[in-house]
């Protein structure tokens, strides 16, 4: 990595372009134009062509994304000419590098990509290696600020969130210990190994700002590819050897006298107690399997396994297999196994909405690969372009309109239009199977639950002659299978519980005792709340990553949210060191204000309507999982530790 660039995948040089004009003409025909134009402008220093007339309009995306951000045919034609000339120039002048850009150029290029939305600029610069003021990495070092003061941090978890925290804390030189209950890193991507596991959001929207891999094989990365990426990131960040695996956090108790958390961790060898001045919880949100309390489960003589606890030794091929659930995990398992089983029974409680994703199983295109190899920083600009489009995301399709008559099936005219379009697709996919079509149409508005990505494989699996979709409720397990409410007994050998997780049970099974002996779960009373999704009053120096209310569902980047939480926690440590105080504790007023702010917006969304229910809500009925704003707002609220929101001791 170049010292100057906050990117573990930084490359100084790209391959020189040697191809003919005709080849370059082909490339510009196939390329996504906005990121190519900015990449060429950055590399050649020639920005004059990026006129306001040529800006992509960022046409709102209802279902399928618009190529080139919705540029008109005329814009595309002009953009292709400009890109062609730019590629020729790279070739003729043998330009293979690009470096940090002048601030004016960064502004110009971001103005181009965002059609002038300056409010997004700072959050986007967090992602842009070429910006001199790229946000994220600490610009201070522990040794300079601590003055010999001991300060030890515990990071719990080495999944996507923990790696982000580990990297940022390590950059700042803050001493930390990292533990993980599992025997290796990568969190959810280590655990979820079921057939078909892959990303169901675009790969280029799913990586760290400080580790911008560009040679991804697939448009929607396979599970193993993401696990490999995380292993590589941890290796390059120097984290791999410093994680205590097989070590579970049992409890953390704030010791007022010591201004530290007394932490009990458990390994196969027993318990260990130690003190830490701050704790970062990076334990993940979708980690605790939801195993419904099915009657008679213990009597079933076949095999049951939860999607996350897939047992590779189970021989399911040629067997009578059932999948319970039709969420994101089931959606990947069913198409991956159906061809190899004797019979497949899918138990559906409610049907999923599926957004069209024709390239769901596709590799990155050859044009993309060529551009990423030959045009300096193209892959990173493409990643930024995905991020830009993800800021507004699909919010406009899920915002409820007051007095809308289509409830409870839709929440607004656009939401109804999306519903109609998706039903039209289902009608095509289930043509000739009215029985399946009838049960495939969800009875709730699009967006009320997480939408899946579809390229037709789900319908194909359900249409197979040996597949049965059962909508009658599960009454009980029997020795030989499952009996449903209609009295039918379905004989089965293997039952896969794709029944999801318990996302609202934050830090379940961990005792976190804060000031005055208050336990975190008692404080929450089933309704987990945290200021900015990170801090909780009465729990000083305790920071959550992917805590309550920071999960994006129709917009934004998960990595952005996790990185910002890590950076915010690190900023809090800096604040403690510079102020020379031992602890900081968020005020109850700040938390109430935050919760009121997110609740108000969530109530405007499809998932916040009183007639819908999903894992976005907790037992108290509040939407406690979802972040209802954009990345740009999260950037703003995590930019600094506001002293008015904290008490320092
Ligand atoms: P999920 O979305 O919560 O789906 C669970 C399914 O099980 C639902 O269809 C649910 O029905 C059903 N179910 C639960 N309890 C049941 C019961 N007692 N009887 C019958 N059916 C029952 O869980 P998931 O599919 O594991 O996905 C969870 C989240 O993980 C996703 O939303 C996503 O955020 C993440 N994920 C991501 C990926 C990816 O990126 N590739 C893949 C998998 C998962 P109802 O809908 O009626 O509640």
PDB file of N, CA and C and ligand atoms in Angstrom, residues 189 194 198-201 286 290 292 294 307 324-330 332 347 349-350 449-450 474 498-501 615, ligand 1:
ATOM      1  N   UNK A 189     -19.819 -14.570   7.154  1.00  0.00           N
ATOM      2  CA  UNK A 189     -19.380 -15.196   5.901  1.00  0.00           C
ATOM      3  C   UNK A 189     -18.563 -16.454   6.157  1.00  0.00           C
ATOM      4  N   UNK A 194     -24.183 -22.481   3.394  1.00  0.00           N
ATOM      5  CA  UNK A 194     -25.215 -23.294   2.741  1.00  0.00           C
ATOM      6  C   UNK A 194     -25.068 -23.205   1.218  1.00  0.00           C
ATOM      7  N   UNK A 198     -24.492 -16.357  -1.419  1.00  0.00           N
ATOM      8  CA  UNK A 198     -23.792 -15.281  -2.111  1.00  0.00           C
ATOM      9  C   UNK A 198     -24.420 -13.956  -1.698  1.00  0.00           C
ATOM     10  N   UNK A 199     -23.804 -12.898  -2.102  1.00  0.00           N
ATOM     11  CA  UNK A 199     -24.370 -11.575  -1.811  1.00  0.00           C
ATOM     12  C   UNK A 199     -25.668 -11.405  -2.567  1.00  0.00           C
ATOM     13  N   UNK A 200     -26.635 -10.733  -1.972  1.00  0.00           N
ATOM     14  CA  UNK A 200     -27.805 -10.392  -2.781  1.00  0.00           C
ATOM     15  C   UNK A 200     -27.921  -8.874  -2.945  1.00  0.00           C
ATOM     16  N   UNK A 201     -26.792  -8.216  -2.760  1.00  0.00           N
ATOM     17  CA  UNK A 201     -26.676  -6.805  -3.146  1.00  0.00           C
ATOM     18  C   UNK A 201     -25.411  -6.706  -3.985  1.00  0.00           C
ATOM     19  N   UNK A 286     -27.237 -10.367  12.560  1.00  0.00           N
ATOM     20  CA  UNK A 286     -27.940 -11.549  12.068  1.00  0.00           C
ATOM     21  C   UNK A 286     -27.066 -12.750  12.382  1.00  0.00           C
ATOM     22  N   UNK A 290     -32.834 -18.163  14.595  1.00  0.00           N
ATOM     23  CA  UNK A 290     -34.193 -18.268  15.122  1.00  0.00           C
ATOM     24  C   UNK A 290     -34.676 -19.697  14.865  1.00  0.00           C
ATOM     25  N   UNK A 292     -37.688 -21.817  15.561  1.00  0.00           N
ATOM     26  CA  UNK A 292     -39.026 -21.744  16.130  1.00  0.00           C
ATOM     27  C   UNK A 292     -39.298 -22.938  17.049  1.00  0.00           C
ATOM     28  N   UNK A 294     -41.164 -25.414  17.382  1.00  0.00           N
ATOM     29  CA  UNK A 294     -42.133 -26.309  16.751  1.00  0.00           C
ATOM     30  C   UNK A 294     -42.448 -27.484  17.681  1.00  0.00           C
ATOM     31  N   UNK A 307     -30.151 -22.818   8.479  1.00  0.00           N
ATOM     32  CA  UNK A 307     -29.344 -22.423   7.315  1.00  0.00           C
ATOM     33  C   UNK A 307     -27.924 -22.030   7.720  1.00  0.00           C
ATOM     34  N   UNK A 324     -38.020 -24.657   5.401  1.00  0.00           N
ATOM     35  CA  UNK A 324     -39.023 -23.821   6.070  1.00  0.00           C
ATOM     36  C   UNK A 324     -38.556 -22.379   5.964  1.00  0.00           C
ATOM     37  N   UNK A 325     -39.404 -21.537   5.373  1.00  0.00           N
ATOM     38  CA  UNK A 325     -39.054 -20.127   5.214  1.00  0.00           C
ATOM     39  C   UNK A 325     -38.857 -19.767   3.758  1.00  0.00           C
ATOM     40  N   UNK A 326     -39.111 -18.496   3.468  1.00  0.00           N
ATOM     41  CA  UNK A 326     -38.939 -18.001   2.102  1.00  0.00           C
ATOM     42  C   UNK A 326     -38.231 -16.645   2.127  1.00  0.00           C
ATOM     43  N   UNK A 327     -37.296 -16.485   3.080  1.00  0.00           N
ATOM     44  CA  UNK A 327     -36.520 -15.247   3.148  1.00  0.00           C
ATOM     45  C   UNK A 327     -35.261 -15.343   2.300  1.00  0.00           C
ATOM     46  N   UNK A 328     -34.305 -14.471   2.586  1.00  0.00           N
ATOM     47  CA  UNK A 328     -33.100 -14.365   1.753  1.00  0.00           C
ATOM     48  C   UNK A 328     -32.292 -15.662   1.744  1.00  0.00           C
ATOM     49  N   UNK A 329     -32.238 -16.362   2.876  1.00  0.00           N
ATOM     50  CA  UNK A 329     -31.449 -17.604   2.916  1.00  0.00           C
ATOM     51  C   UNK A 329     -32.148 -18.700   2.110  1.00  0.00           C
ATOM     52  N   UNK A 330     -33.452 -18.883   2.351  1.00  0.00           N
ATOM     53  CA  UNK A 330     -34.206 -19.903   1.605  1.00  0.00           C
ATOM     54  C   UNK A 330     -34.125 -19.621   0.110  1.00  0.00           C
ATOM     55  N   UNK A 332     -31.825 -18.538  -1.574  1.00  0.00           N
ATOM     56  CA  UNK A 332     -30.576 -19.003  -2.189  1.00  0.00           C
ATOM     57  C   UNK A 332     -30.456 -20.524  -2.111  1.00  0.00           C
ATOM     58  N   UNK A 347     -42.066 -24.723   2.854  1.00  0.00           N
ATOM     59  CA  UNK A 347     -43.109 -24.228   3.754  1.00  0.00           C
ATOM     60  C   UNK A 347     -43.062 -22.709   3.759  1.00  0.00           C
ATOM     61  N   UNK A 349     -44.736 -19.150   4.842  1.00  0.00           N
ATOM     62  CA  UNK A 349     -45.708 -18.444   5.677  1.00  0.00           C
ATOM     63  C   UNK A 349     -46.154 -17.174   4.960  1.00  0.00           C
ATOM     64  N   UNK A 350     -45.186 -16.475   4.364  1.00  0.00           N
ATOM     65  CA  UNK A 350     -45.566 -15.343   3.513  1.00  0.00           C
ATOM     66  C   UNK A 350     -44.605 -15.272   2.340  1.00  0.00           C
ATOM     67  N   UNK A 449     -40.882  -5.752   3.946  1.00  0.00           N
ATOM     68  CA  UNK A 449     -39.848  -6.683   4.417  1.00  0.00           C
ATOM     69  C   UNK A 449     -38.710  -6.585   3.414  1.00  0.00           C
ATOM     70  N   UNK A 450     -37.601  -7.208   3.743  1.00  0.00           N
ATOM     71  CA  UNK A 450     -36.450  -7.124   2.854  1.00  0.00           C
ATOM     72  C   UNK A 450     -36.777  -7.767   1.501  1.00  0.00           C
ATOM     73  N   UNK A 474     -47.547 -24.792   9.866  1.00  0.00           N
ATOM     74  CA  UNK A 474     -46.934 -25.982  10.465  1.00  0.00           C
ATOM     75  C   UNK A 474     -47.573 -26.207  11.829  1.00  0.00           C
ATOM     76  N   UNK A 498     -34.750 -22.401   7.358  1.00  0.00           N
ATOM     77  CA  UNK A 498     -34.289 -21.096   6.835  1.00  0.00           C
ATOM     78  C   UNK A 498     -35.173 -20.038   7.479  1.00  0.00           C
ATOM     79  N   UNK A 499     -35.238 -20.126   8.802  1.00  0.00           N
ATOM     80  CA  UNK A 499     -36.214 -19.346   9.569  1.00  0.00           C
ATOM     81  C   UNK A 499     -35.632 -18.066  10.156  1.00  0.00           C
ATOM     82  N   UNK A 500     -34.459 -17.682   9.670  1.00  0.00           N
ATOM     83  CA  UNK A 500     -33.942 -16.372  10.036  1.00  0.00           C
ATOM     84  C   UNK A 500     -33.246 -16.313  11.381  1.00  0.00           C
ATOM     85  N   UNK A 501     -33.183 -15.098  11.889  1.00  0.00           N
ATOM     86  CA  UNK A 501     -32.358 -14.816  13.073  1.00  0.00           C
ATOM     87  C   UNK A 501     -33.187 -14.055  14.097  1.00  0.00           C
ATOM     88  N   UNK A 615     -38.881  -8.808  10.692  1.00  0.00           N
ATOM     89  CA  UNK A 615     -37.773  -8.771  11.655  1.00  0.00           C
ATOM     90  C   UNK A 615     -37.189  -7.368  11.789  1.00  0.00           C
TER      91      UNK A 615
HETATM   92  P1  LIG B   1     -35.692 -14.107   7.215  1.00  0.00           P
HETATM   93  O1  LIG B   1     -35.601 -13.128   6.141  1.00  0.00           O
HETATM   94  O2  LIG B   1     -36.067 -13.648   8.580  1.00  0.00           O
HETATM   95  O3  LIG B   1     -36.661 -15.230   6.726  1.00  0.00           O
HETATM   96  C1  LIG B   1     -37.114 -16.221   7.602  1.00  0.00           C
HETATM   97  C2  LIG B   1     -38.210 -16.982   6.922  1.00  0.00           C
HETATM   98  O4  LIG B   1     -38.649 -17.998   7.790  1.00  0.00           O
HETATM   99  C3  LIG B   1     -39.418 -16.120   6.603  1.00  0.00           C
HETATM  100  O5  LIG B   1     -39.946 -16.516   5.371  1.00  0.00           O
HETATM  101  C4  LIG B   1     -40.349 -16.408   7.741  1.00  0.00           C
HETATM  102  O6  LIG B   1     -41.713 -16.217   7.420  1.00  0.00           O
HETATM  103  C5  LIG B   1     -40.066 -17.877   7.957  1.00  0.00           C
HETATM  104  N1  LIG B   1     -40.399 -18.304   9.307  1.00  0.00           N
HETATM  105  C6  LIG B   1     -39.894 -17.864  10.468  1.00  0.00           C
HETATM  106  N2  LIG B   1     -40.452 -18.501  11.489  1.00  0.00           N
HETATM  107  C7  LIG B   1     -41.338 -19.378  10.973  1.00  0.00           C
HETATM  108  C8  LIG B   1     -42.236 -20.311  11.513  1.00  0.00           C
HETATM  109  N3  LIG B   1     -42.356 -20.477  12.835  1.00  0.00           N
HETATM  110  N4  LIG B   1     -43.012 -21.027  10.678  1.00  0.00           N
HETATM  111  C9  LIG B   1     -42.891 -20.857   9.349  1.00  0.00           C
HETATM  112  N5  LIG B   1     -42.076 -19.992   8.759  1.00  0.00           N
HETATM  113  C10 LIG B   1     -41.296 -19.248   9.569  1.00  0.00           C
HETATM  114  O7  LIG B   1     -34.305 -14.913   7.411  1.00  0.00           O
HETATM  115  P2  LIG B   1     -33.155 -15.187   6.360  1.00  0.00           P
HETATM  116  O8  LIG B   1     -33.707 -15.649   5.090  1.00  0.00           O
HETATM  117  O9  LIG B   1     -32.152 -16.022   7.003  1.00  0.00           O
HETATM  118  O10 LIG B   1     -32.574 -13.747   6.115  1.00  0.00           O
HETATM  119  C11 LIG B   1     -32.324 -12.868   7.193  1.00  0.00           C
HETATM  120  C12 LIG B   1     -31.529 -11.707   6.723  1.00  0.00           C
HETATM  121  O11 LIG B   1     -30.182 -12.132   6.548  1.00  0.00           O
HETATM  122  C13 LIG B   1     -31.909 -11.166   5.383  1.00  0.00           C
HETATM  123  O12 LIG B   1     -32.993 -10.324   5.375  1.00  0.00           O
HETATM  124  C14 LIG B   1     -30.638 -10.482   4.993  1.00  0.00           C
HETATM  125  O13 LIG B   1     -30.529  -9.230   5.624  1.00  0.00           O
HETATM  126  C15 LIG B   1     -29.599 -11.424   5.513  1.00  0.00           C
HETATM  127  N6  LIG B   1     -29.200 -12.354   4.467  1.00  0.00           N
HETATM  128  C16 LIG B   1     -28.436 -11.873   3.460  1.00  0.00           C
HETATM  129  C17 LIG B   1     -28.041 -12.684   2.465  1.00  0.00           C
HETATM  130  C18 LIG B   1     -27.175 -12.154   1.390  1.00  0.00           C
HETATM  131  O14 LIG B   1     -26.791 -11.040   1.282  1.00  0.00           O
HETATM  132  N7  LIG B   1     -26.812 -12.973   0.532  1.00  0.00           N
HETATM  133  C19 LIG B   1     -28.436 -14.011   2.445  1.00  0.00           C
HETATM  134  C20 LIG B   1     -29.211 -14.492   3.478  1.00  0.00           C
HETATM  135  C21 LIG B   1     -29.589 -13.653   4.489  1.00  0.00           C
HETATM  136  P3  LIG B   1     -42.377 -14.745   7.491  1.00  0.00           P
HETATM  137  O15 LIG B   1     -41.799 -13.969   6.342  1.00  0.00           O
HETATM  138  O16 LIG B   1     -43.812 -14.974   7.367  1.00  0.00           O
HETATM  139  O17 LIG B   1     -41.951 -14.168   8.804  1.00  0.00           O
END
